[in-house]
Amino acid sequence: LIPAEFEIIPDTVVVVNASSKPPVVEGNQITVEFTDELGDGTVGLLENTEATVTVQVKLRDDLPFEANGKPIVNTAVADAENAAEVSDEVAVTPNVELKLATEVEKAYEPAIGQAKPGTTTQLTVNGSNKSNAAVDSLTLTDPVDPNATPNPFDLLAITGVDSLTFPEGAATATVE
């Protein structure tokens, strides 16, 4: 079983030094069944034979930054009908680059119309963390430069906040 942090690169499982059925890949599980004639009417891996199974993998593209520097243990297991199960393991330490990214959406409802004093409009602003890591805070500022001229809020007065949906994991939010 290949650890979930990795993806098996298709068609890269190779068996050498022994006859086998084509390797079976189901998700991250790889099974190799050896087919050398053993002389007693059965098939398997000949005694004193060393077979090598090579698998090319890559770190998942969506592996979070929090996995950076934390060893991932991969364990291989060999079992047989006529031998004890054996296993071996190796640890790999991933180097996951921090990729900070955000996404913001803004919309007015109605989107167009005459701007008459007293006419209301609904402003919706959404912000999301698209980074490969959790963040401590996310700040949405509208307009981007509050000192810029013209500023839409020189003409539009905020009269209230109807609803506020916290991002997943958020403990607090401040609206000014």
Short mmCIF file of C-alpha atoms in Angstrom, two decimals:
data_model
loop_
_atom_site.label_atom_id
_atom_site.label_comp_id
_atom_site.label_asym_id
_atom_site.label_seq_id
_atom_site.Cartn_x
_atom_site.Cartn_y
_atom_site.Cartn_z
CA LEU A 1 0.00 0.00 0.00
CA ILE A 2 1.49 3.31 -1.10
CA PRO A 3 0.85 6.10 1.46
CA ALA A 4 -2.06 8.40 0.59
CA GLU A 5 0.31 11.38 0.30
CA PHE A 6 1.59 9.90 -2.98
CA GLU A 7 0.06 9.23 -6.39
CA ILE A 8 1.22 6.26 -8.44
CA ILE A 9 2.33 7.40 -11.88
CA PRO A 10 0.26 5.27 -14.32
CA ASP A 11 1.97 2.34 -16.05
CA THR A 12 5.21 2.62 -14.03
CA VAL A 13 5.00 -0.55 -11.91
CA VAL A 14 7.77 -2.84 -13.19
CA VAL A 15 8.75 -6.34 -12.01
CA VAL A 16 12.23 -7.70 -12.84
CA ASN A 17 14.13 -10.95 -12.12
CA ALA A 18 10.96 -13.06 -11.82
CA SER A 19 7.91 -14.03 -13.83
CA SER A 20 4.65 -12.48 -12.69
CA LYS A 21 1.16 -11.61 -13.74
CA PRO A 22 0.78 -7.95 -14.67
CA PRO A 23 0.85 -5.88 -11.46
CA VAL A 24 -2.62 -4.90 -10.22
CA VAL A 25 -3.03 -1.29 -9.11
CA GLU A 26 -6.22 -0.47 -7.20
CA GLY A 27 -6.11 3.04 -5.81
CA ASN A 28 -2.80 3.13 -3.94
CA GLN A 29 -2.66 -0.66 -3.41
CA ILE A 30 -0.28 -2.62 -5.64
CA THR A 31 -0.37 -6.41 -5.84
CA VAL A 32 2.21 -8.55 -7.66
CA GLU A 33 1.58 -12.27 -8.09
CA PHE A 34 4.64 -14.32 -9.12
CA THR A 35 4.14 -17.11 -11.68
CA ASP A 36 7.37 -19.14 -11.91
CA GLU A 37 6.72 -22.91 -12.04
CA LEU A 38 7.84 -24.32 -8.68
CA GLY A 39 8.06 -27.97 -9.82
CA ASP A 40 5.25 -29.25 -7.61
CA GLY A 41 2.37 -28.06 -9.79
CA THR A 42 2.21 -24.65 -8.13
CA VAL A 43 3.50 -21.25 -9.17
CA GLY A 44 5.19 -18.48 -7.24
CA LEU A 45 8.64 -17.07 -6.63
CA LEU A 46 11.47 -19.59 -6.98
CA GLU A 47 13.56 -20.20 -3.88
CA ASN A 48 16.70 -18.10 -3.52
CA THR A 49 15.32 -15.66 -6.09
CA GLU A 50 15.32 -11.93 -5.55
CA ALA A 51 12.60 -10.06 -7.46
CA THR A 52 12.49 -6.28 -7.71
CA VAL A 53 9.25 -4.31 -7.98
CA THR A 54 9.77 -0.68 -8.97
CA VAL A 55 6.98 1.86 -8.57
CA GLN A 56 7.22 5.50 -9.60
CA VAL A 57 5.21 7.87 -7.43
CA LYS A 58 4.92 11.61 -6.91
CA LEU A 59 3.66 13.74 -4.06
CA ARG A 60 0.02 14.68 -4.52
CA ASP A 61 -0.35 18.18 -5.96
CA ASP A 62 -2.86 19.02 -3.22
CA LEU A 63 -0.61 17.94 -0.34
CA PRO A 64 -0.97 20.70 2.28
CA PHE A 65 1.98 22.76 3.43
CA GLU A 66 1.46 21.35 6.94
CA ALA A 67 2.96 18.05 5.64
CA ASN A 68 6.26 19.82 4.90
CA GLY A 69 9.17 18.23 6.76
CA LYS A 70 7.05 15.47 8.38
CA PRO A 71 8.32 11.99 7.47
CA ILE A 72 5.95 9.72 5.55
CA VAL A 73 6.55 6.02 6.24
CA ASN A 74 6.05 3.59 3.36
CA THR A 75 5.81 -0.09 4.30
CA ALA A 76 6.10 -2.96 1.79
CA VAL A 77 4.75 -6.39 2.75
CA ALA A 78 5.47 -9.78 1.14
CA ASP A 79 3.37 -12.78 2.05
CA ALA A 80 3.25 -16.33 0.77
CA GLU A 81 1.32 -19.55 1.37
CA ASN A 82 4.52 -21.36 2.35
CA ALA A 83 6.53 -18.64 4.13
CA ALA A 84 6.20 -16.14 6.93
CA GLU A 85 5.07 -12.62 6.08
CA VAL A 86 7.90 -10.10 5.95
CA SER A 87 7.90 -6.33 5.64
CA ASP A 88 10.26 -3.43 5.32
CA GLU A 89 9.75 0.29 5.57
CA VAL A 90 11.41 3.50 4.57
CA ALA A 91 10.60 7.08 5.50
CA VAL A 92 10.51 9.94 3.01
CA THR A 93 10.44 13.56 4.14
CA PRO A 94 8.48 15.78 1.76
CA ASN A 95 9.48 19.31 0.83
CA VAL A 96 6.17 21.10 0.22
CA GLU A 97 6.49 24.69 -1.01
CA LEU A 98 4.24 27.25 0.69
CA LYS A 99 1.88 28.68 -1.93
CA LEU A 100 -0.20 31.56 -0.61
CA ALA A 101 -3.29 32.48 -2.61
CA THR A 102 -6.65 34.10 -2.03
CA GLU A 103 -9.82 34.61 -3.99
CA VAL A 104 -12.28 37.47 -3.65
CA GLU A 105 -15.67 38.03 -5.24
CA LYS A 106 -17.81 41.16 -5.10
CA ALA A 107 -21.29 41.79 -6.47
CA TYR A 108 -24.05 44.40 -6.21
CA GLU A 109 -27.75 43.52 -6.47
CA PRO A 110 -29.20 44.98 -8.59
CA ALA A 111 -26.08 45.08 -10.74
CA ILE A 112 -27.29 48.10 -12.73
CA GLY A 113 -29.90 50.78 -12.25
CA GLN A 114 -30.41 54.44 -11.50
CA ALA A 115 -28.64 55.72 -8.43
CA LYS A 116 -31.34 57.70 -6.65
CA PRO A 117 -31.02 58.92 -3.07
CA GLY A 118 -32.63 56.40 -0.74
CA THR A 119 -32.48 53.52 -3.24
CA THR A 120 -30.97 50.43 -1.65
CA THR A 121 -28.50 47.99 -3.10
CA GLN A 122 -27.14 44.76 -1.70
CA LEU A 123 -23.35 44.36 -1.65
CA THR A 124 -21.99 40.84 -1.35
CA VAL A 125 -18.29 40.24 -0.72
CA ASN A 126 -16.77 36.77 -0.49
CA GLY A 127 -13.17 35.94 0.34
CA SER A 128 -11.48 32.56 0.48
CA ASN A 129 -8.13 31.10 1.28
CA LYS A 130 -6.87 29.17 -1.77
CA SER A 131 -3.41 28.57 -0.23
CA ASN A 132 -2.01 25.12 0.39
CA ALA A 133 -1.89 26.02 4.11
CA ALA A 134 -4.13 27.37 6.82
CA VAL A 135 -3.81 31.09 7.53
CA ASP A 136 -4.10 33.03 10.77
CA SER A 137 -6.15 35.82 9.25
CA LEU A 138 -7.77 36.95 6.02
CA THR A 139 -8.50 40.63 5.42
CA LEU A 140 -10.94 41.94 2.81
CA THR A 141 -10.72 45.67 2.11
CA ASP A 142 -13.20 47.46 -0.14
CA PRO A 143 -12.16 49.58 -1.87
CA VAL A 144 -8.58 48.32 -2.06
CA ASP A 145 -7.31 51.83 -1.28
CA PRO A 146 -9.81 53.51 1.08
CA ASN A 147 -8.15 56.90 0.39
CA ALA A 148 -8.55 56.65 -3.38
CA THR A 149 -10.89 59.03 -5.18
CA PRO A 150 -13.56 58.31 -6.14
CA ASN A 151 -14.58 56.01 -3.30
CA PRO A 152 -17.95 54.26 -3.78
CA PHE A 153 -18.71 54.66 -0.07
CA ASP A 154 -18.58 58.44 -0.40
CA LEU A 155 -21.96 58.00 -2.14
CA LEU A 156 -23.18 54.70 -0.67
CA ALA A 157 -23.86 54.56 3.06
CA ILE A 158 -23.62 51.16 4.74
CA THR A 159 -26.84 50.79 6.72
CA GLY A 160 -26.27 47.34 8.13
CA VAL A 161 -24.88 43.86 7.76
CA ASP A 162 -27.59 41.27 7.04
CA SER A 163 -25.46 38.20 7.48
CA LEU A 164 -21.91 37.12 8.02
CA THR A 165 -20.71 33.61 7.24
CA PHE A 166 -17.49 32.68 8.97
CA PRO A 167 -14.87 30.78 6.99
CA GLU A 168 -14.36 27.21 8.14
CA GLY A 169 -12.14 27.22 11.22
CA ALA A 170 -12.61 30.94 11.93
CA ALA A 171 -13.12 31.89 15.56
CA THR A 172 -13.86 35.60 15.09
CA ALA A 173 -14.57 38.21 12.44
CA THR A 174 -14.45 41.98 12.49
CA VAL A 175 -16.50 44.23 10.22
CA GLU A 176 -15.66 47.92 10.11
#
